Amino acid sequence: MSSKIVTIERHIFEKQKRFPQATGELTALLYDLALAGKMIAAETRRAGLNSSIQGAAGTTNIYGEDQQKLDVYADSMIFKLNDHTNRLCAMASEEHEDILQIPAHYGKGNYVLLFDPLDGSSNIDVNVSVGTIFAIHRKITKGETGTLADVLQPGKRLVAAGYMIYGSSTMMIYTTGDGVHGFTLDPSVGEFLLSHDDIRIPEPPKFYSCNQGYEKQWTYGVRRYTKWLQGIDGEGHAPYSARYIGSMIADFHRNLLQGGVYYYPHEMSKPQGKIRLLMEAQALAFIAQNAGGYGSDGIGNILDVQPHKLHQRTPLFIGNRSLVERAEHFIRQHDQAWVDEYRAYREQAAVEA
Ligand code: AHM
Ligand code: MG
């Protein structure tokens, strides 16, 4: 534990100072996201008291999922805090079908912001932790404004990623590829203060997190993997404990700090899984990798996948490398038909992109 008080602003600034070519743009962008996190946290805390922000908004997003009022609030807050800063050329949100264009006058920035404004939002009304996930790419096209090609980049090219978790305390975790750092919001002063410096996912892991209620839909490899985690199949090791909140950010956060694996696998009826590659999986895989862990789609590294569409979904296995690689092993052994089908989809996708 450091003896000095480090605000998130100071931390980001000091990290960026090491790069002489840094303009301060990324620092400011991350700081704007911290501000968005504080505003969403404040609204989330009052959700149980205020019917104007609690419950369903009466609308659906592009996946046909019911939007919560707080989904809509979080989405518009992130957009409004970032649409006029000259730092971004485009944004993409889980809640919108197309990329979000920045007003022409401001849209000449060097970065692209992708976000899931409120992950796990179906849990808000029952007071369970939710979170905001974000990922930042550098603009790669030559034109003045951002295009879909700037958004559809593999996760290995990310410049930064992170999340805010609105739980018993509010935290912001971020990485720019140089360690994963965690800050806790001190509500009395409204500042994120460094509380978890240079997070490394611990060994040995303790937990596995998945929706086992869907086992019927799983392929044989995923079922065998789960039996292995339970210590039933294989070498008969002690079982890992099951923890599934149904709010990925909360499950991921626990496993990042205490060790474990979260998985939302492919299913017979959903061979591409549920989790969104661009707004969820890339960011978390980048964080996991920078904390010594690993994120896979069951075949290989999520960060190598070249996306072909904005709302592409992916199976996700993420956490301690040893546990994720074990999932890949079971899938390779038992789910060859799915591997062939999914690999073909990925390769075709790369050509289309
Ligand atoms: P969301 O971004 O619409 O909230 O969906 C993602 C969420 C994850 O947070 C969570 O792990 C999963 O969906 C829960 O899905 P299920 O209810 O099928 O287990
Ligand atoms: Mg989500």
Coordinates of C-alpha atoms and ligand atoms in Angstrom, one line a residue:
M1 CA 0.0 0.0 0.0
S2 CA 1.5 3.3 -1.1
S3 CA 1.9 6.1 1.5
K4 CA 1.0 8.9 -1.0
I5 CA -2.5 9.8 -2.1
V6 CA -2.8 9.2 -5.8
T7 CA -5.9 10.5 -7.6
I8 CA -6.8 8.9 -10.9
E9 CA -5.9 12.1 -12.7
R10 CA -2.4 12.1 -11.3
H11 CA -2.0 8.4 -12.0
I12 CA -3.0 8.6 -15.6
F13 CA -0.9 11.7 -16.1
E14 CA 2.2 10.2 -14.5
K15 CA 1.9 7.0 -16.6
Q16 CA 1.5 9.0 -19.8
K17 CA 4.5 11.3 -19.0
R18 CA 6.8 8.3 -19.6
F19 CA 5.9 8.6 -23.3
P20 CA 7.5 11.7 -24.7
Q21 CA 5.2 11.6 -27.8
A22 CA 2.0 11.7 -25.6
T23 CA -0.1 14.7 -26.2
G24 CA -2.3 14.4 -23.1
E25 CA -5.3 13.5 -25.3
L26 CA -5.6 10.0 -23.9
T27 CA -5.1 11.2 -20.4
A28 CA -8.0 13.6 -20.7
L29 CA -10.2 11.0 -22.4
L30 CA -9.7 8.6 -19.5
Y31 CA -10.4 11.3 -17.0
D32 CA -13.6 12.2 -18.9
L33 CA -14.6 8.5 -18.5
A34 CA -13.9 8.7 -14.8
L35 CA -16.2 11.6 -14.6
A36 CA -18.9 9.7 -16.5
G37 CA -18.4 6.9 -14.0
K38 CA -19.0 9.2 -11.0
M39 CA -22.2 10.6 -12.6
I40 CA -23.6 7.1 -13.3
A41 CA -22.6 5.9 -9.8
A42 CA -24.5 8.8 -8.3
E43 CA -27.6 7.9 -10.2
T44 CA -27.3 4.2 -9.6
R45 CA -27.1 4.8 -5.8
R46 CA -30.4 6.5 -5.9
A47 CA -32.1 4.0 -8.2
G48 CA -34.2 2.3 -5.4
L49 CA -35.6 5.7 -4.3
N50 CA -36.5 7.3 -7.5
S51 CA -39.1 5.8 -9.8
S52 CA -38.1 8.1 -12.6
I53 CA -34.8 6.3 -12.9
Q54 CA -35.8 2.8 -11.8
G55 CA -37.2 0.1 -14.0
A56 CA -37.7 -0.6 -17.7
A57 CA -37.5 2.3 -20.1
G58 CA -40.2 0.7 -22.3
T59 CA -37.8 0.5 -25.2
T60 CA -35.6 -2.3 -26.6
N61 CA -32.0 -2.2 -27.8
I62 CA -30.8 -3.6 -31.1
Y63 CA -30.6 -7.1 -29.6
G64 CA -34.3 -6.9 -28.7
E65 CA -33.4 -6.7 -25.0
D66 CA -35.5 -4.4 -22.7
Q67 CA -33.6 -1.2 -21.9
Q68 CA -33.6 0.0 -18.3
K69 CA -33.9 3.7 -17.6
L70 CA -30.4 3.6 -16.2
D71 CA -29.1 2.0 -19.4
V72 CA -30.5 5.0 -21.3
Y73 CA -29.1 7.5 -18.8
A74 CA -25.6 5.9 -18.7
D75 CA -25.5 5.7 -22.5
S76 CA -26.4 9.4 -23.0
M77 CA -24.1 10.5 -20.2
I78 CA -21.1 8.9 -21.8
F79 CA -22.0 10.3 -25.2
K80 CA -22.6 13.8 -23.9
L81 CA -19.4 14.0 -21.9
N82 CA -17.3 12.9 -24.9
D83 CA -19.0 14.3 -28.1
H84 CA -17.4 17.8 -28.0
T85 CA -13.9 17.2 -26.7
N86 CA -12.1 16.9 -30.0
R87 CA -10.5 13.7 -28.7
L88 CA -12.8 11.2 -30.5
C89 CA -13.6 10.6 -34.2
A90 CA -16.4 8.1 -33.4
M91 CA -18.1 6.1 -30.6
A92 CA -19.9 2.8 -30.6
S93 CA -22.3 1.7 -27.8
E94 CA -24.0 -1.6 -27.1
E95 CA -27.3 0.3 -27.1
H96 CA -27.1 1.7 -30.7
E97 CA -27.2 -0.1 -34.0
D98 CA -24.7 2.1 -35.9
I99 CA -21.6 3.9 -34.9
L100 CA -22.2 7.2 -33.1
Q101 CA -21.0 10.0 -35.3
I102 CA -19.5 13.0 -33.5
P103 CA -20.8 16.4 -34.6
A104 CA -18.5 17.3 -37.6
H105 CA -16.9 20.3 -35.9
Y106 CA -15.6 18.1 -33.0
G107 CA -15.2 14.8 -34.7
K108 CA -11.5 15.0 -35.8
G109 CA -10.0 13.4 -32.8
N110 CA -7.5 10.5 -32.9
Y111 CA -9.4 8.0 -30.9
V112 CA -12.5 5.7 -31.0
L113 CA -14.5 4.9 -27.9
L114 CA -16.5 1.7 -27.6
F115 CA -18.6 1.0 -24.6
D116 CA -21.3 -1.0 -22.8
P117 CA -22.9 1.7 -20.8
L118 CA -24.4 -0.5 -18.1
D119 CA -23.4 -4.1 -18.1
G120 CA -25.7 -6.4 -16.1
S121 CA -28.5 -3.8 -16.1
S122 CA -31.2 -6.5 -15.6
N123 CA -29.9 -6.6 -12.1
I124 CA -30.4 -3.0 -11.1
D125 CA -33.9 -3.4 -9.6
V126 CA -32.6 -6.0 -7.2
N127 CA -29.6 -4.0 -6.0
V128 CA -26.9 -6.2 -7.6
S129 CA -23.6 -4.7 -8.8
V130 CA -23.6 -3.4 -12.4
G131 CA -20.8 -1.7 -14.4
T132 CA -19.6 0.3 -17.4
I133 CA -17.1 -1.3 -19.8
F134 CA -15.0 0.8 -22.2
A135 CA -12.3 0.3 -24.8
I136 CA -10.3 2.8 -26.8
H137 CA -8.7 2.3 -30.2
R138 CA -6.6 4.7 -32.2
K139 CA -8.1 6.0 -35.5
I140 CA -6.6 4.1 -38.4
T141 CA -8.3 5.6 -41.5
K142 CA -7.0 8.7 -43.2
G143 CA -10.2 10.7 -43.6
E144 CA -11.2 13.5 -41.1
T145 CA -14.0 11.7 -39.4
G146 CA -14.3 8.2 -38.0
T147 CA -15.7 5.2 -39.9
L148 CA -16.7 1.6 -39.2
A149 CA -13.2 0.5 -40.1
D150 CA -11.8 2.5 -37.2
V151 CA -14.1 0.6 -34.9
L152 CA -13.6 -2.9 -36.3
Q153 CA -10.1 -3.5 -35.0
P154 CA -8.7 -6.5 -33.3
G155 CA -8.4 -6.2 -29.5
K156 CA -4.6 -6.6 -29.7
R157 CA -4.5 -3.0 -31.1
L158 CA -6.3 -1.5 -28.1
V159 CA -4.7 1.6 -26.6
A160 CA -6.6 1.4 -23.4
A161 CA -9.5 -0.4 -21.7
G162 CA -11.3 -0.4 -18.4
Y163 CA -14.5 -0.6 -16.4
M164 CA -16.3 1.1 -13.6
I165 CA -18.2 -1.2 -11.2
Y166 CA -21.0 0.2 -9.1
G167 CA -21.1 -2.1 -6.1
S168 CA -20.7 -1.8 -2.4
S169 CA -18.2 0.8 -3.4
T170 CA -17.6 2.3 -6.9
M171 CA -14.3 1.4 -8.5
M172 CA -12.6 2.2 -11.8
I173 CA -10.1 -0.2 -13.3
Y174 CA -8.0 0.7 -16.3
T175 CA -5.0 -0.3 -18.3
T176 CA -3.1 1.3 -21.1
G177 CA -1.1 -1.9 -21.6
D178 CA 1.2 -1.0 -18.7
G179 CA -0.3 -2.8 -15.7
V180 CA -3.9 -2.9 -14.5
H181 CA -4.7 -0.3 -11.9
G182 CA -7.8 0.0 -9.6
F183 CA -9.2 3.1 -8.0
T184 CA -12.0 3.4 -5.4
L185 CA -14.3 6.4 -5.3
D186 CA -14.2 8.2 -2.0
P187 CA -17.8 9.5 -1.9
S188 CA -17.0 12.1 0.7
V189 CA -14.7 14.0 -1.8
G190 CA -16.0 12.6 -5.1
E191 CA -12.5 11.5 -6.2
F192 CA -11.2 8.1 -7.4
L193 CA -8.1 7.2 -5.3
L194 CA -5.6 4.5 -6.1
S195 CA -6.5 1.5 -4.0
H196 CA -5.2 -1.5 -6.1
D197 CA -1.9 -0.8 -7.8
D198 CA -0.7 -3.2 -10.5
I199 CA -3.3 -5.9 -10.2
R200 CA -2.1 -9.4 -11.0
I201 CA -4.8 -12.2 -11.2
P202 CA -3.8 -14.5 -8.3
E203 CA -2.8 -18.2 -8.4
P204 CA -4.2 -20.6 -7.5
P205 CA -7.7 -19.6 -8.7
K206 CA -10.7 -20.2 -6.5
F207 CA -13.9 -19.7 -8.6
Y208 CA -15.7 -20.6 -11.7
S209 CA -18.6 -18.5 -12.9
C210 CA -21.1 -19.5 -15.6
N211 CA -24.9 -19.9 -16.0
Q212 CA -25.1 -23.6 -15.3
G213 CA -28.8 -23.4 -15.8
Y214 CA -28.1 -23.5 -19.5
E215 CA -26.1 -26.8 -19.4
K216 CA -28.7 -28.5 -21.5
Q217 CA -27.7 -26.1 -24.3
W218 CA -24.0 -26.6 -24.0
T219 CA -21.7 -28.7 -26.2
Y220 CA -20.1 -31.8 -24.8
G221 CA -16.7 -30.2 -24.3
V222 CA -18.1 -27.4 -22.2
R223 CA -20.0 -29.9 -20.1
R224 CA -16.9 -32.0 -19.6
Y225 CA -14.9 -28.8 -18.7
T226 CA -17.4 -27.9 -16.1
K227 CA -17.2 -31.4 -14.6
W228 CA -13.4 -31.0 -14.5
L229 CA -13.8 -27.6 -12.6
Q230 CA -16.0 -29.4 -10.1
G231 CA -13.3 -32.0 -9.6
I232 CA -15.6 -34.8 -10.9
D233 CA -13.8 -35.4 -14.2
G234 CA -10.1 -35.7 -14.7
E235 CA -7.4 -35.9 -12.0
G236 CA -9.9 -35.5 -9.1
H237 CA -8.6 -32.1 -7.8
A238 CA -10.5 -30.2 -5.1
P239 CA -13.5 -28.5 -6.7
Y240 CA -13.5 -24.8 -7.5
S241 CA -16.3 -22.8 -5.9
A242 CA -19.2 -21.7 -8.1
R243 CA -20.1 -18.0 -8.1
Y244 CA -22.4 -16.5 -10.8
I245 CA -23.9 -13.1 -10.3
G246 CA -25.2 -12.7 -13.8
S247 CA -23.5 -9.4 -14.1
M248 CA -20.3 -10.1 -16.0
I249 CA -18.5 -7.1 -14.7
A250 CA -19.0 -8.2 -11.1
D251 CA -18.1 -11.8 -11.9
F252 CA -15.0 -10.7 -13.8
H253 CA -14.0 -8.2 -11.1
R254 CA -14.2 -10.9 -8.4
N255 CA -12.1 -13.3 -10.4
L256 CA -9.6 -10.6 -11.3
L257 CA -9.0 -9.9 -7.6
Q258 CA -9.3 -13.5 -6.2
G259 CA -8.6 -15.8 -9.2
G260 CA -11.1 -17.8 -11.3
V261 CA -12.7 -18.2 -14.7
Y262 CA -15.9 -16.6 -16.1
Y263 CA -17.4 -18.2 -19.1
Y264 CA -20.3 -17.6 -21.4
P265 CA -19.9 -20.4 -23.9
H266 CA -21.3 -21.1 -27.3
E267 CA -24.6 -23.0 -27.1
M268 CA -26.3 -25.4 -29.5
S269 CA -28.8 -22.7 -30.4
K270 CA -26.4 -19.8 -30.1
P271 CA -23.1 -21.1 -31.7
Q272 CA -21.6 -17.6 -31.4
G273 CA -22.5 -17.1 -27.7
K274 CA -24.0 -14.0 -26.2
I275 CA -21.2 -11.6 -25.2
R276 CA -20.4 -8.7 -27.5
L277 CA -16.9 -8.9 -29.0
L278 CA -16.4 -5.1 -29.3
M279 CA -18.2 -3.6 -26.4
E280 CA -17.5 -6.3 -23.8
A281 CA -15.0 -9.1 -24.6
Q282 CA -12.1 -7.2 -26.1
A283 CA -11.9 -4.8 -23.2
L284 CA -12.0 -7.5 -20.6
A285 CA -9.6 -9.7 -22.5
F286 CA -7.1 -6.8 -22.7
I287 CA -7.4 -6.2 -19.0
A288 CA -7.1 -9.9 -18.2
Q289 CA -3.9 -10.2 -20.4
N290 CA -2.4 -7.1 -18.7
A291 CA -3.0 -8.7 -15.3
G292 CA -1.4 -12.0 -16.3
G293 CA -4.6 -13.7 -17.3
Y294 CA -6.2 -14.7 -20.6
G295 CA -9.4 -14.3 -22.6
S296 CA -10.4 -16.9 -25.3
D297 CA -13.3 -17.6 -27.5
G298 CA -12.8 -21.3 -26.9
I299 CA -10.4 -21.7 -29.8
G300 CA -7.8 -19.0 -29.3
N301 CA -7.0 -15.5 -28.1
I302 CA -10.0 -13.1 -28.3
L303 CA -7.5 -10.3 -28.9
D304 CA -6.5 -11.8 -32.2
V305 CA -10.0 -11.9 -33.6
Q306 CA -10.6 -9.5 -36.5
P307 CA -14.2 -8.2 -36.0
H308 CA -16.5 -8.1 -39.1
K309 CA -19.5 -6.4 -37.7
L310 CA -20.3 -3.9 -34.9
H311 CA -22.5 -6.1 -32.9
Q312 CA -20.6 -9.4 -33.4
R313 CA -21.0 -11.8 -30.5
T314 CA -18.4 -14.2 -29.2
P315 CA -18.1 -17.1 -26.8
L316 CA -16.0 -16.0 -23.9
F317 CA -13.7 -17.8 -21.4
I318 CA -11.7 -15.4 -19.3
G319 CA -9.6 -15.4 -16.1
N320 CA -6.6 -17.3 -15.0
R321 CA -4.6 -18.6 -18.0
S322 CA -4.5 -22.2 -16.6
L323 CA -8.3 -22.4 -16.4
V324 CA -9.0 -20.8 -19.8
E325 CA -6.4 -23.0 -21.5
R326 CA -8.1 -26.0 -19.9
A327 CA -11.4 -24.9 -21.5
E328 CA -9.7 -24.7 -24.9
H329 CA -8.3 -28.2 -24.3
F330 CA -11.8 -29.8 -23.7
I331 CA -13.3 -27.9 -26.6
R332 CA -10.5 -29.1 -28.9
Q333 CA -11.0 -32.7 -27.8
H334 CA -14.8 -32.9 -27.9
D335 CA -16.3 -30.0 -29.9
Q336 CA -14.6 -30.4 -33.2
A337 CA -17.7 -29.8 -35.3
W338 CA -18.3 -26.6 -33.5
V339 CA -14.6 -25.6 -33.8
D340 CA -14.8 -26.1 -37.6
E341 CA -18.0 -24.2 -37.9
Y342 CA -16.9 -21.3 -35.8
R343 CA -13.4 -21.1 -37.3
A344 CA -14.9 -20.9 -40.8
Y345 CA -17.2 -18.1 -39.5
R346 CA -14.2 -16.2 -38.1
E347 CA -12.1 -16.6 -41.2
Q348 CA -14.9 -15.6 -43.5
A349 CA -15.5 -12.7 -41.3
A350 CA -11.9 -11.5 -41.6
V351 CA -12.3 -11.5 -45.4
E352 CA -15.5 -9.5 -45.2
A353 CA -13.9 -7.0 -42.9
Ligands
AHM1 P1 -26.0 -7.0 -20.8 O1 -24.8 -6.2 -21.4 O2 -27.2 -6.7 -21.7 O3 -26.2 -6.7 -19.4 O4 -25.7 -8.6 -21.1 C1 -24.5 -9.1 -20.6 C2 -24.8 -9.9 -19.4 C3 -23.6 -10.2 -18.5 O5 -23.3 -9.2 -17.7 C4 -24.0 -11.5 -17.8 O6 -22.9 -12.2 -17.4 C5 -24.9 -12.1 -18.8 O7 -25.4 -11.1 -19.7 C6 -26.0 -12.8 -18.1 O8 -26.8 -13.5 -19.1 P2 -27.7 -14.7 -18.6 O9 -28.8 -14.1 -17.9 O10 -28.0 -15.4 -19.9 O11 -26.8 -15.6 -17.7
MG2 MG -23.1 -6.0 -21.2

